[in-house]
Amino acid sequence: MKKLSLDQFAGSNFHYVKHTLDYFLRSMVRLDIHLIEFYAHYPHFSPMDATAQEAAALKRKLKEHGLTLCCTTFEQCTYPVNIATEDAAVRDRSIQILERVIEFTSQLECPYTQVLGGRASYDLPESEAWDRSRDALSRLAEKGRKCDVTLVIEEASRYTTNTVYTTPLTSRMVQEVNSPNFKAMLDNCATETAGENFAQCVEMLGPDFRHMHFADGNPGGHFIPGEGRLPLESYLHTLDDAGYRGAVTFELYNKLYEMDPHAAMERCFSYIRGIMR
Amino acid sequence: MKPLMLDRVAAMNISYQFYSMNYFLESVAKIGFHRIDLWTGYPHMVLDNDYEAQCQALRSRCDALGLSVDNITPKVIGMPLNIADRDPKIRAQAIAYIKRAIDASQILGAKTLQLVPGTGLHDESVGEAWKRSRDSLAELADYAVQSDRILALEAIQIVESNLVGDSCTLKKMIDEVNSPALGAVVDTTHMTVNGETLRSYFDLMNGRIFRVHLNETNQLPWGEGHAPIQVYLQQLRSYEYSGPMTVEICSKPHYLKPHTSMQNTYDYLLDAFNRQQ
């Protein structure tokens, strides 16, 4: 690798949700991991219920364990959080929750927070969902500007969203929101599920590409490297060739690994340390 | 032996979660179902502050379409609604939510509710989590007795709970709670994962099976897996089961075309029920 370096790779707590926060933090220390993406979800930290004091306690714990955050990701798939819905009450509440997420992200001194585009009912026009999503994201980007946090939009599959589900749609949303605090991220499982070429996605987003979720897949699934069939090394070379300097998070968003999350993360880091050596 | 009636099978709305509630109701009424099993997930019904008005509207719409609400399945998995949680705040929140679902059942005319045991975290004592789950279930069972409602507890897979995962742990929990309002639901998908059969459940539960989830392999639409429907029907008849049943489709790829999947399921079941010897 020319420029891509090991210190860009981040651990994460996505698959630690059947263990305590303390278990996760100790696991990171045992693995000598210092950069993490924080999945803000029950039972570790739920922004819907959390207080500023709880956020302060979390910040203290992260510091005690020598951990820096590259990104926060609030659970937006299983919670009733949806910024594109036709239901105005749910939409307003969702925006308020995401504003709190941005505040917590700022409090935790984390530069980025991940967002999804939301969805309308699939029997209603997608274009109206798109407009509602863009308007909500514009409001949230403004909140991000005040809090010095940049939002990164992630494409998800059609099983999650009917607004932003391809890289061209990601790019279009970044252009329409048009804010210095609204950029994009890529997840190689999502791009493969959408049938996209990863190098073309990186090229399309250019300097707006700021954050990355990395995992093996079939093509989705978020597996440990080697358990799926995706060309992981080729992605790494693409990142290197593009001069990518953002974080690359191992996201094992898969119940398979919840029984022994430490062992799963250990294998991810053995893999990447072997390659980057 | 008396044949089982397809009319006893309720359709669940979980596979319609990308479509509106009204789309679900019209779809299943058109297909030929007379009963629904109401999963209280977003966007259909989240039981928030205006749930009474929502339930009244749903009841009217069901009446107009010739549907009845057979059962309520509170959506708790993936949410901070864990009746076995170590945090008293989360546990209280979960109990309050299920009590509200019991209140909703009065408006909707549903006589039964389906519950799951909650979970402990894997780095904590299972015994303590078990006690918390049992105490929560006892409190809910008391409330159900006062409300003239019946609760059916489901054993779920290890990826969701480390407390009640098979017929033995289910029996143990129901015995420990020891309430006339608490019995079992058996799900033909979950039981198969554990290598169990309807016989294991019926032999063990001694008449306390309150509902059967008549599901295909991996909760696919019927006809797309390899579950032995005739064996299931024959065994249910041999135990003279005449209680309620629910059919669930929990497979995301099928959420995009829920009507077709449910129509295929109904056609498959209709043929199977007609062929009972």
Coordinates of C-alpha atoms in Angstrom, one line a residue, chain A residues 14-202:
Chain A
F14 CA -22.3 -3.4 16.1
H15 CA -22.0 -7.1 17.0
Y16 CA -21.4 -6.5 20.8
V17 CA -25.1 -5.7 21.6
K18 CA -25.6 -8.9 23.5
H19 CA -22.7 -7.9 25.8
T20 CA -22.2 -5.0 28.1
L21 CA -20.5 -1.7 27.1
D22 CA -17.7 -2.5 29.5
Y23 CA -17.1 -5.9 27.8
F24 CA -16.8 -4.1 24.4
L25 CA -14.4 -1.4 25.8
R26 CA -12.2 -4.1 27.4
S27 CA -12.2 -6.1 24.2
M28 CA -10.9 -3.0 22.2
V29 CA -8.1 -2.6 24.8
R30 CA -7.2 -6.3 24.6
L31 CA -7.0 -6.0 20.8
D32 CA -4.9 -2.8 21.0
I33 CA -7.5 -0.9 19.0
H34 CA -7.7 2.8 19.5
L35 CA -10.1 4.1 16.8
I36 CA -13.7 3.0 16.8
E37 CA -17.0 3.7 15.2
F38 CA -19.7 3.8 17.9
Y39 CA -23.0 2.1 17.2
A40 CA -25.5 4.1 19.3
H41 CA -28.0 1.5 20.2
Y42 CA -29.6 -0.3 23.1
P43 CA -28.1 -1.6 25.4
H44 CA -24.9 0.4 25.1
F45 CA -26.2 3.9 24.6
S46 CA -29.7 4.8 23.3
P47 CA -29.9 8.4 22.2
M48 CA -33.7 8.3 22.5
D49 CA -33.4 7.9 26.2
A50 CA -29.9 9.0 27.1
T51 CA -29.2 12.2 29.1
A52 CA -26.3 14.6 28.8
Q53 CA -24.9 13.1 32.0
E54 CA -24.9 9.6 30.5
A55 CA -23.2 10.9 27.4
A56 CA -20.6 12.5 29.6
A57 CA -20.1 9.2 31.4
L58 CA -19.7 7.5 28.1
K59 CA -17.1 10.1 27.0
R60 CA -15.1 9.5 30.2
K61 CA -15.1 5.7 29.7
L62 CA -14.0 6.0 26.1
K63 CA -11.1 8.2 27.2
E64 CA -10.1 5.9 30.0
H65 CA -9.9 3.1 27.5
G66 CA -7.8 5.2 25.1
L67 CA -10.5 5.2 22.4
T68 CA -11.1 7.9 19.7
L69 CA -14.4 8.0 17.7
C70 CA -14.3 8.2 13.9
C71 CA -18.1 8.1 13.5
T72 CA -21.3 7.5 15.4
T73 CA -24.0 5.4 13.8
F74 CA -27.5 5.6 15.4
E75 CA -29.7 2.6 14.8
Q76 CA -32.2 3.7 12.2
C77 CA -33.4 0.3 10.9
T78 CA -35.1 -1.4 13.8
Y79 CA -36.3 1.8 15.6
P80 CA -39.3 3.7 14.3
V81 CA -37.0 6.5 13.0
N82 CA -37.8 7.6 9.5
I83 CA -37.1 11.0 8.0
A84 CA -38.9 10.3 4.7
T85 CA -42.2 9.0 6.0
E86 CA -45.6 10.4 4.9
D87 CA -46.5 10.5 8.7
A88 CA -45.6 14.1 9.7
A89 CA -45.6 13.3 13.4
V90 CA -43.1 10.4 13.0
R91 CA -41.0 12.4 10.7
D92 CA -40.7 15.4 13.1
R93 CA -39.9 13.1 16.0
S94 CA -37.3 11.3 13.9
I95 CA -35.6 14.7 13.0
Q96 CA -35.6 15.6 16.7
I97 CA -34.0 12.3 17.7
L98 CA -31.3 12.8 15.0
E99 CA -30.7 16.3 16.2
R100 CA -30.0 14.8 19.6
V101 CA -27.7 12.3 18.0
I102 CA -25.7 15.1 16.4
E103 CA -25.5 16.9 19.8
F104 CA -24.2 13.7 21.4
T105 CA -21.8 13.2 18.5
S106 CA -20.4 16.7 19.1
Q107 CA -20.2 16.1 22.9
L108 CA -18.2 12.9 22.2
E109 CA -15.8 15.0 20.0
C110 CA -16.6 12.8 17.0
P111 CA -16.3 14.3 13.5
Y112 CA -19.0 12.3 11.6
T113 CA -22.4 10.7 12.1
Q114 CA -24.0 8.3 9.7
V115 CA -27.6 8.8 8.4
L116 CA -29.9 6.9 6.1
G117 CA -32.4 8.3 3.7
G118 CA -35.6 6.9 5.2
R119 CA -38.5 5.6 3.3
A120 CA -42.2 6.1 2.5
S121 CA -44.7 3.2 2.2
Y122 CA -43.8 1.4 -0.9
D123 CA -47.3 1.8 -2.4
L124 CA -46.7 5.6 -2.5
P125 CA -44.6 7.6 -4.9
E126 CA -40.8 7.5 -4.3
S127 CA -40.3 11.1 -5.5
E128 CA -42.3 12.5 -2.6
A129 CA -40.3 10.4 -0.1
W130 CA -37.1 11.8 -1.8
D131 CA -38.2 15.4 -1.3
R132 CA -39.1 14.8 2.3
S133 CA -35.8 13.1 2.9
R134 CA -33.8 15.9 1.3
D135 CA -35.6 18.5 3.3
A136 CA -35.0 16.7 6.6
L137 CA -31.4 16.1 5.7
S138 CA -30.9 19.8 4.9
R139 CA -32.3 20.7 8.3
L140 CA -30.0 18.1 10.0
A141 CA -26.9 19.4 8.0
E142 CA -27.6 22.8 9.4
K143 CA -27.7 21.4 12.9
G144 CA -24.4 19.6 12.0
R145 CA -22.9 22.9 11.0
K146 CA -23.8 24.5 14.4
C147 CA -22.4 21.4 16.2
D148 CA -19.3 21.0 14.0
V149 CA -20.4 17.5 13.0
T150 CA -20.5 16.2 9.4
L151 CA -23.3 13.9 8.4
V152 CA -22.4 11.0 6.0
I153 CA -25.2 9.4 4.1
E154 CA -25.1 5.7 3.5
E155 CA -26.8 3.8 0.8
A156 CA -28.8 0.9 2.1
S157 CA -30.6 -1.8 0.2
R158 CA -34.2 -1.6 -1.0
Y159 CA -35.1 -3.8 2.0
T160 CA -34.3 -0.8 4.2
T161 CA -35.0 2.3 2.1
N162 CA -36.7 3.5 -1.0
T163 CA -34.8 6.9 -1.1
V164 CA -31.0 6.4 -1.1
Y165 CA -30.3 2.9 -2.3
T166 CA -27.5 3.3 -4.9
T167 CA -24.3 5.4 -5.2
P168 CA -25.7 7.7 -7.9
L169 CA -28.6 8.4 -5.5
T170 CA -26.1 9.0 -2.7
S171 CA -24.2 11.5 -5.0
R172 CA -27.4 13.2 -6.0
M173 CA -28.5 13.6 -2.4
V174 CA -25.1 15.2 -1.5
Q175 CA -25.5 17.6 -4.4
E176 CA -29.1 18.5 -3.5
V177 CA -28.4 19.1 0.2
N178 CA -25.3 21.0 -0.8
S179 CA -23.8 21.7 2.6
P180 CA -20.2 21.5 3.9
N181 CA -21.6 19.4 6.7
F182 CA -23.3 16.8 4.5
K183 CA -21.1 14.2 2.8
A184 CA -21.1 10.5 1.9
M185 CA -19.9 7.1 3.0
L186 CA -19.7 3.7 1.3
D187 CA -20.4 0.2 2.6
N188 CA -18.9 -2.4 0.3
C189 CA -21.6 -4.9 1.1
A190 CA -24.3 -2.3 0.1
T191 CA -22.5 -1.4 -3.1
E192 CA -22.2 -5.1 -4.0
T193 CA -25.8 -5.8 -3.1
A194 CA -26.8 -3.0 -5.5
G195 CA -24.7 -4.6 -8.2
E196 CA -22.2 -1.7 -8.3
N197 CA -18.5 -1.5 -9.1
F198 CA -16.7 -0.3 -6.0
A199 CA -14.0 1.6 -7.8
Q200 CA -16.6 3.4 -9.8
C201 CA -18.5 4.3 -6.6
V202 CA -15.3 5.8 -5.1

